[in-house]
């Protein structure tokens, strides 16, 4: 152990509480930590998707840098969630404000529109598929939806900025489009939904039936 | 299923398919994976008690199981890159199995023997701490927030870390009700620190850079940058 180096583990959380940006301690199963933790899961799954996009390379280099920027924004979203809007001081609120002018959402929309122009129209449900990058993007999309579900109740009570919920909503659309775009650039066919048939299997005649 | 078999089912790893007991219990023709006993939304605990699958105990058990699966993927990549973490990860997976048994045996409603058999020892936490210290001593100090990045091993370890946090959150109400041991919470809390250190170590081992947090440019600048791409 190097002298004077702080340990990663503080042990302060062993009793099941953690602290917010305001310094307040709450139980870790508080709704705020649930939202923060889900947001963290989202950043991890985007990290994974980004890695596969890097591997795939051709035609989706722009997506790689977009995803990295999104990971940074999720860090900002974490700061916003960790600073309850109804309790924090004005300077803290100002420092953790998120996308007050809507520009980050507009970026997502622009990125979606740009990719969408190249994509064939959606005529049927698609399944998460289309290669590693595309499938990982679909996983990230579904985690993004879960994050949104955790954030929406907090936004409705004005404990998190509304812009955070809006961003997460648009982010799942962006990730969906990325999934399709990555599949197309990989030259992979997306698997389409087909109604599975459920033939009745003849059972051995049983005396009690 | 009889009470006896439930006992043994928990002690023999649940992810061991086909479970050795199934062949004893059923005729060989039908797959023994599905018991159909859970079709009505209930499942049973180690003490034989049946509860709704939405019960917080199954929520915690399920999250620990997800965590175990994601560590399984991380293990695959760590072994591939020969970073030396694979044996630790397997020991952790075994510990998570024990943690599952602890959670599945509500301290308030189980026999003394069941409680003793499923106790989770504090010593595992000391071991995790020594692993963390060892990994950490080989890492450059943290100066920035880092983003989940740094290659497959590192990223899957970050993913496990974030799922570990969820497992910890879901275990809290169970421990607070004194239904699981406090050592379980301590272990899960320390495990996310371990996974963080392990992720950084894996990136360093693979010679890959970790991306660091940068304050995003204002939207307009980013848009211009995007058009230039």
Coordinates of C-alpha atoms in Angstrom, one line a residue:
Chain A
X1 CA 0.0 0.0 0.0
X2 CA 1.4 3.4 -0.9
X3 CA 1.7 5.9 1.9
X4 CA -1.0 8.6 2.1
X5 CA -3.0 7.0 -0.7
X6 CA -6.7 7.0 0.1
X7 CA -8.3 3.6 -0.1
X8 CA -11.1 2.9 -2.6
X9 CA -13.1 1.3 0.1
X10 CA -14.2 3.7 2.8
X11 CA -16.4 1.1 4.6
X12 CA -18.8 4.0 5.3
X13 CA -21.4 2.3 3.2
X14 CA -21.4 -1.0 5.1
X15 CA -24.5 -0.2 7.1
X16 CA -26.5 0.4 3.9
X17 CA -26.4 4.2 3.6
X18 CA -24.6 6.5 1.2
X19 CA -24.4 10.2 0.8
X20 CA -25.8 12.6 -1.8
X21 CA -24.0 15.6 -3.3
X22 CA -25.7 17.7 -0.6
X23 CA -24.0 15.7 2.1
X24 CA -27.2 14.2 3.3
X25 CA -27.0 10.4 4.0
X26 CA -29.8 8.1 3.0
X27 CA -30.4 4.4 2.8
X28 CA -29.0 2.9 -0.4
X29 CA -32.4 1.5 -1.4
X30 CA -33.7 5.1 -1.5
X31 CA -35.3 6.0 -4.9
X32 CA -32.5 8.5 -5.5
X33 CA -29.8 5.8 -5.3
X34 CA -32.0 3.4 -7.4
X35 CA -32.1 6.0 -10.1
X36 CA -28.3 6.8 -9.8
X37 CA -27.4 3.1 -9.9
X38 CA -29.5 2.4 -12.9
X39 CA -27.9 5.4 -14.6
X40 CA -24.5 3.9 -13.8
X41 CA -25.6 0.6 -15.3
X42 CA -26.6 2.5 -18.4
X43 CA -23.1 4.0 -18.7
X44 CA -21.5 0.6 -18.3
X45 CA -23.7 -0.9 -21.1
X46 CA -22.9 2.0 -23.3
X47 CA -19.2 1.5 -22.6
X48 CA -19.6 -2.1 -23.8
X49 CA -21.6 -1.1 -26.9
X50 CA -19.0 1.5 -27.7
X51 CA -16.2 -1.1 -27.5
X52 CA -18.0 -3.3 -30.0
X53 CA -18.6 -0.3 -32.3
X54 CA -14.9 0.4 -32.1
X55 CA -14.2 -3.2 -33.2
X56 CA -16.7 -2.9 -36.0
X57 CA -15.2 0.4 -37.1
X58 CA -16.2 0.9 -40.7
X59 CA -18.9 3.5 -41.1
X60 CA -19.7 4.0 -37.4
X61 CA -16.7 5.9 -36.1
X62 CA -19.0 9.0 -35.5
X63 CA -21.2 6.8 -33.3
X64 CA -18.1 5.9 -31.2
X65 CA -17.4 9.5 -30.3
X66 CA -21.1 10.3 -29.8
X67 CA -21.3 7.4 -27.3
X68 CA -18.3 8.7 -25.4
X69 CA -19.9 12.1 -25.2
X70 CA -23.1 10.5 -23.9
X71 CA -21.2 8.7 -21.2
X72 CA -19.9 12.1 -20.0
X73 CA -23.4 13.5 -20.1
X74 CA -24.7 10.6 -18.0
X75 CA -22.1 11.5 -15.4
X76 CA -23.7 15.0 -15.4
X77 CA -27.1 13.4 -15.2
X78 CA -25.8 11.5 -12.1
X79 CA -24.8 14.8 -10.5
X80 CA -28.2 16.2 -11.2
X81 CA -30.0 13.2 -9.6
X82 CA -27.6 13.2 -6.6
X83 CA -28.5 16.9 -5.9
X84 CA -32.2 16.8 -5.0
X85 CA -33.7 19.9 -6.7
X86 CA -36.1 20.4 -3.7
X87 CA -33.4 20.4 -1.1
X88 CA -30.1 21.7 -2.5
X89 CA -28.6 25.2 -2.2
X90 CA -28.8 27.6 -5.1
X91 CA -25.1 27.3 -6.0
X92 CA -25.2 23.5 -6.0
X93 CA -28.4 23.6 -8.1
X94 CA -26.7 25.9 -10.6
X95 CA -23.6 23.8 -10.8
X96 CA -25.5 20.6 -11.5
X97 CA -28.1 22.0 -13.9
X98 CA -28.6 19.8 -16.9
X99 CA -29.4 20.8 -20.5
X100 CA -31.4 23.9 -19.5
X101 CA -31.5 25.1 -23.1
X102 CA -32.3 21.7 -24.6
X103 CA -29.3 21.6 -26.8
X104 CA -28.2 18.1 -25.8
X105 CA -31.6 16.7 -26.7
X106 CA -31.4 18.5 -30.0
X107 CA -28.1 16.9 -30.7
X108 CA -29.6 13.5 -30.1
X109 CA -32.4 14.3 -32.5
X110 CA -30.0 15.5 -35.1
X111 CA -28.0 12.4 -34.8
X112 CA -31.1 10.2 -35.0
X113 CA -32.3 12.1 -38.1
X114 CA -29.0 11.8 -39.8
X115 CA -28.8 8.0 -39.4
X116 CA -32.5 7.6 -40.2
X117 CA -32.1 9.1 -43.6
X118 CA -29.9 6.1 -44.6
X119 CA -32.0 3.4 -43.0
X120 CA -34.8 1.5 -44.7
X121 CA -38.2 2.2 -43.2
X122 CA -39.4 0.1 -40.3
X123 CA -42.1 -2.2 -41.6
X124 CA -42.1 -4.8 -38.8
X125 CA -40.9 -5.3 -35.2
X126 CA -37.2 -6.1 -35.1
X127 CA -35.5 -8.2 -32.6
X128 CA -32.3 -7.2 -30.8
X129 CA -29.8 -8.6 -33.4
X130 CA -27.5 -7.6 -36.2
X131 CA -24.1 -8.3 -34.9
X132 CA -22.3 -7.7 -31.6
X133 CA -22.3 -3.9 -31.8
X134 CA -26.0 -3.7 -32.8
X135 CA -27.1 -6.2 -30.1
X136 CA -25.1 -4.4 -27.4
X137 CA -26.7 -1.1 -28.5
X138 CA -30.1 -2.8 -28.0
X139 CA -29.1 -3.9 -24.5
X140 CA -28.1 -0.3 -23.8
X141 CA -31.5 0.9 -25.1
X142 CA -33.4 -1.4 -22.8
X143 CA -31.3 -0.3 -19.8
X144 CA -31.9 3.3 -20.9
X145 CA -35.6 2.7 -20.6
X146 CA -35.2 1.3 -17.1
X147 CA -33.2 4.3 -16.1
X148 CA -36.0 6.5 -17.5
X149 CA -38.6 4.6 -15.4
X150 CA -36.5 5.2 -12.3
X151 CA -36.1 8.9 -13.1
X152 CA -39.6 9.8 -14.2
X153 CA -41.2 9.7 -10.7
X154 CA -38.4 11.9 -9.3
X155 CA -38.8 14.4 -12.2
X156 CA -42.5 14.5 -11.6
X157 CA -41.9 15.5 -8.0
X158 CA -39.4 18.1 -9.2
X159 CA -36.5 16.4 -7.3
X160 CA -34.7 15.9 -10.6
X161 CA -34.7 18.3 -13.6
X162 CA -37.3 17.5 -16.2
X163 CA -34.6 17.8 -18.9
X164 CA -33.1 14.6 -17.5
X165 CA -36.2 12.6 -18.2
X166 CA -36.5 14.2 -21.6
X167 CA -32.9 13.3 -22.4
X168 CA -33.3 9.7 -21.3
X169 CA -36.4 9.4 -23.4
X170 CA -34.6 10.6 -26.5
X171 CA -31.6 8.5 -25.7
X172 CA -33.5 5.3 -26.0
X173 CA -34.7 6.4 -29.5
X174 CA -31.1 7.3 -30.3
X175 CA -29.8 3.9 -29.2
X176 CA -32.5 2.1 -31.1
X177 CA -31.5 3.9 -34.3
X178 CA -27.9 3.2 -33.5
X179 CA -28.7 -0.5 -33.2
X180 CA -30.3 -0.5 -36.7
X181 CA -27.6 1.7 -38.2
X182 CA -24.8 -0.5 -36.8
X183 CA -26.5 -3.6 -38.2
X184 CA -26.8 -2.0 -41.6
X185 CA -23.2 -0.9 -41.6
X186 CA -22.1 -4.4 -40.6
X187 CA -24.0 -5.8 -43.6
X188 CA -26.1 -7.8 -41.2
X189 CA -29.7 -8.7 -41.5
X190 CA -31.8 -7.7 -38.5
X191 CA -34.0 -10.5 -37.3
X192 CA -37.6 -9.7 -37.8
X193 CA -40.4 -10.6 -35.4
X194 CA -42.5 -13.5 -36.6
X195 CA -45.4 -14.8 -34.7
X196 CA -44.2 -18.1 -33.2
X197 CA -46.6 -21.0 -33.8
X198 CA -47.6 -23.0 -30.8
X199 CA -48.9 -26.3 -32.1
X200 CA -50.8 -28.3 -29.5
X201 CA -48.8 -31.3 -28.6
X202 CA -50.9 -34.4 -28.3
X203 CA -50.6 -35.7 -24.8
X204 CA -50.9 -39.3 -23.8
X205 CA -54.5 -39.9 -22.8
X206 CA -54.5 -39.7 -19.0
X207 CA -57.3 -41.3 -17.0
X208 CA -57.9 -38.1 -14.9
X209 CA -58.2 -35.7 -17.9
Chain B
X1 CA -40.7 -31.3 -4.5
X2 CA -40.0 -32.6 -1.1
X3 CA -38.5 -30.5 1.7
X4 CA -35.4 -32.6 1.7
X5 CA -34.6 -32.0 -2.0
X6 CA -35.1 -28.3 -1.6
X7 CA -32.4 -28.4 1.1
X8 CA -30.0 -30.1 -1.1
X9 CA -30.9 -28.1 -4.2
X10 CA -29.7 -24.9 -2.4
X11 CA -26.4 -26.5 -1.3
X12 CA -25.6 -27.9 -4.7
X13 CA -25.0 -25.0 -7.1
X14 CA -28.2 -23.9 -8.7
X15 CA -26.5 -23.2 -12.0
X16 CA -25.3 -26.8 -12.2
X17 CA -27.4 -28.2 -15.1
X18 CA -28.7 -30.8 -15.2
X19 CA -28.9 -30.8 -11.5
X20 CA -27.6 -34.2 -10.2
X21 CA -30.8 -34.6 -8.1
X22 CA -33.2 -34.3 -11.0
X23 CA -32.2 -37.6 -12.4
X24 CA -33.0 -39.2 -9.1
X25 CA -36.4 -37.6 -8.9
X26 CA -37.9 -37.9 -12.3
X27 CA -38.3 -40.3 -15.1
X28 CA -35.5 -39.9 -17.7
X29 CA -37.7 -39.0 -20.6
X30 CA -38.9 -35.5 -19.7
X31 CA -36.4 -32.6 -19.3
X32 CA -35.9 -32.1 -15.7
X33 CA -35.3 -28.4 -15.9
X34 CA -38.9 -27.4 -15.6
X35 CA -40.8 -28.3 -12.5
X36 CA -43.9 -26.2 -13.3
X37 CA -44.2 -25.6 -9.5
X38 CA -43.5 -21.9 -10.1
X39 CA -46.1 -21.3 -12.8
X40 CA -48.4 -19.6 -10.3
X41 CA -45.8 -17.0 -9.4
X42 CA -44.5 -18.5 -6.3
X43 CA -41.2 -20.1 -5.4
X44 CA -39.7 -21.7 -2.4
X45 CA -37.1 -20.7 0.1
X46 CA -34.4 -22.9 1.7
X47 CA -36.6 -23.4 4.7
X48 CA -39.4 -24.8 2.5
X49 CA -41.6 -21.8 2.8
X50 CA -43.3 -20.6 -0.4
X51 CA -43.5 -17.0 -1.2
X52 CA -44.6 -14.8 -4.1
X53 CA -41.8 -14.3 -6.7
X54 CA -42.2 -10.6 -6.2
X55 CA -41.2 -10.9 -2.6
X56 CA -38.1 -8.8 -1.8
X57 CA -36.2 -12.0 -1.0
X58 CA -36.5 -13.2 -4.6
X59 CA -35.8 -9.7 -5.9
X60 CA -32.4 -9.8 -4.0
X61 CA -31.7 -13.4 -5.0
X62 CA -32.4 -12.6 -8.6
X63 CA -30.1 -9.6 -8.6
X64 CA -27.3 -11.7 -7.0
X65 CA -27.9 -14.2 -9.7
X66 CA -27.6 -11.5 -12.4
X67 CA -24.4 -10.3 -10.8
X68 CA -23.0 -13.9 -10.9
X69 CA -23.9 -14.2 -14.6
X70 CA -22.2 -10.9 -15.5
X71 CA -19.1 -11.9 -13.5
X72 CA -19.2 -15.1 -15.6
X73 CA -18.8 -13.0 -18.8
X74 CA -16.1 -10.9 -17.2
X75 CA -14.3 -14.1 -16.2
X76 CA -14.3 -15.3 -19.7
X77 CA -12.6 -12.2 -21.0
X78 CA -10.1 -12.0 -18.1
X79 CA -9.0 -15.5 -18.7
X80 CA -8.6 -14.8 -22.4
X81 CA -6.4 -11.8 -21.6
X82 CA -4.5 -13.8 -18.9
X83 CA -4.6 -10.9 -16.4
X84 CA -4.6 -13.2 -13.4
X85 CA -8.0 -12.1 -12.1
X86 CA -9.8 -15.3 -13.2
X87 CA -9.3 -17.3 -10.1
X88 CA -10.4 -14.5 -7.8
X89 CA -13.5 -14.1 -9.9
X90 CA -14.4 -17.7 -9.6
X91 CA -14.0 -17.6 -5.8
X92 CA -16.3 -14.5 -5.8
X93 CA -18.8 -16.5 -7.9
X94 CA -18.8 -19.2 -5.3
X95 CA -19.2 -16.6 -2.5
X96 CA -22.2 -15.2 -4.4
X97 CA -23.7 -18.7 -4.4
X98 CA -23.3 -18.8 -0.6
X99 CA -24.8 -15.3 -0.4
X100 CA -27.7 -16.6 -2.3
X101 CA -28.2 -19.4 0.2
X102 CA -28.0 -16.9 3.0
X103 CA -30.6 -14.7 1.5
X104 CA -32.8 -17.7 0.7
X105 CA -32.8 -18.7 4.4
X106 CA -34.7 -16.0 6.2
X107 CA -33.0 -15.6 9.6
X108 CA -36.4 -15.0 11.2
X109 CA -38.1 -18.1 10.0
X110 CA -35.5 -20.9 9.7
X111 CA -34.1 -23.5 12.0
X112 CA -30.9 -23.0 13.8
X113 CA -29.2 -25.7 11.7
X114 CA -30.3 -24.0 8.5
X115 CA -29.1 -20.7 9.8
X116 CA -25.7 -22.1 10.8
X117 CA -25.2 -23.9 7.5
X118 CA -25.8 -20.8 5.5
X119 CA -24.0 -18.2 7.7
X120 CA -21.7 -15.9 5.6
X121 CA -18.3 -15.4 7.1
X122 CA -16.8 -12.0 7.7
X123 CA -13.4 -13.4 6.6
X124 CA -14.4 -13.2 3.0
X125 CA -14.6 -9.4 3.3
X126 CA -11.0 -9.3 4.7
X127 CA -9.9 -11.3 1.7
X128 CA -11.6 -8.9 -0.8
X129 CA -9.9 -6.0 1.0
X130 CA -6.5 -7.6 0.6
X131 CA -7.2 -8.2 -3.1
X132 CA -8.2 -4.6 -3.6
X133 CA -5.1 -3.3 -1.8
X134 CA -2.9 -5.5 -4.0
X135 CA -4.6 -4.4 -7.2
X136 CA -4.7 -0.8 -6.2
X137 CA -1.0 -0.7 -5.3
X138 CA -0.3 -1.4 -9.0
X139 CA -2.6 1.3 -10.4
X140 CA -1.9 5.0 -11.0
X141 CA -3.8 7.2 -8.6
X142 CA -7.3 8.3 -9.7
X143 CA -7.3 11.9 -10.8
X144 CA -10.5 12.0 -12.8
X145 CA -13.8 10.3 -13.1
X146 CA -13.3 7.4 -15.4
X147 CA -15.9 6.1 -17.9
X148 CA -16.6 2.4 -18.3
X149 CA -14.0 1.7 -21.0
X150 CA -10.6 0.1 -21.4
X151 CA -11.4 -3.1 -23.4
X152 CA -13.7 -6.0 -23.0
X153 CA -12.4 -7.4 -19.6
X154 CA -12.5 -3.9 -18.1
X155 CA -15.9 -3.0 -19.4
X156 CA -17.5 -6.2 -18.3
X157 CA -16.0 -5.7 -14.9
X158 CA -17.6 -2.2 -14.8
X159 CA -20.9 -3.7 -15.8
X160 CA -20.6 -6.2 -13.0
X161 CA -19.8 -3.4 -10.6
X162 CA -22.9 -1.5 -11.5
X163 CA -25.1 -4.7 -11.2
X164 CA -23.3 -5.3 -7.9
X165 CA -24.6 -2.0 -6.6
X166 CA -28.1 -3.0 -7.6
X167 CA -27.7 -6.3 -5.8
X168 CA -26.6 -4.4 -2.7
X169 CA -29.6 -2.1 -3.0
X170 CA -32.0 -5.0 -3.2
X171 CA -30.4 -6.8 -0.3
X172 CA -30.7 -3.8 2.1
X173 CA -34.4 -4.3 3.0
X174 CA -33.8 -8.0 3.5
X175 CA -30.9 -7.4 5.9
X176 CA -32.7 -4.6 7.6
X177 CA -35.5 -7.0 8.4
X178 CA -32.8 -9.2 9.9
X179 CA -33.6 -11.9 7.3
X180 CA -30.1 -12.0 5.9
X181 CA -26.7 -11.6 7.6
X182 CA -25.1 -8.1 7.8
X183 CA -21.9 -9.6 6.3
X184 CA -23.8 -10.0 3.0
X185 CA -24.3 -6.3 2.7
X186 CA -20.7 -5.6 3.7
X187 CA -19.4 -8.1 1.1
X188 CA -21.6 -6.6 -1.6
X189 CA -20.4 -3.1 -0.7
X190 CA -16.8 -4.2 -0.8
X191 CA -17.3 -6.2 -4.0
X192 CA -18.3 -3.2 -6.0
X193 CA -15.0 -1.6 -4.9
X194 CA -13.1 -4.7 -5.9
X195 CA -14.8 -4.7 -9.3
X196 CA -13.9 -1.1 -9.8
X197 CA -10.2 -1.8 -8.9
X198 CA -10.3 -4.9 -11.0
X199 CA -11.7 -3.0 -14.0
X200 CA -8.9 -0.5 -13.9
X201 CA -6.3 -3.2 -13.4
X202 CA -7.7 -5.1 -16.5
X203 CA -7.5 -2.0 -18.7
X204 CA -3.9 -1.4 -17.6
X205 CA -3.0 -5.1 -18.1
X206 CA -4.4 -5.0 -21.6
X207 CA -2.5 -1.8 -22.3
X208 CA -5.7 0.1 -23.1
X209 CA -6.6 3.6 -22.1
X210 CA -9.4 4.4 -19.8
X211 CA -11.6 7.2 -21.1
X212 CA -12.0 10.0 -18.5
X213 CA -15.0 12.2 -17.9
X214 CA -14.9 15.5 -19.8
X215 CA -17.4 18.2 -19.3
X216 CA -19.5 18.0 -22.5
X217 CA -19.2 21.0 -24.8
X218 CA -22.3 23.1 -25.1
X219 CA -24.8 21.6 -27.5
X220 CA -24.1 24.0 -30.3
X221 CA -20.4 23.3 -30.4
X222 CA -21.1 19.6 -30.3
X223 CA -23.5 20.0 -33.2
X224 CA -20.9 21.8 -35.3
X225 CA -18.4 19.1 -34.4
X226 CA -20.8 16.4 -35.5
X227 CA -21.4 18.0 -38.8
X228 CA -17.6 18.1 -39.3
X229 CA -17.4 14.3 -38.7

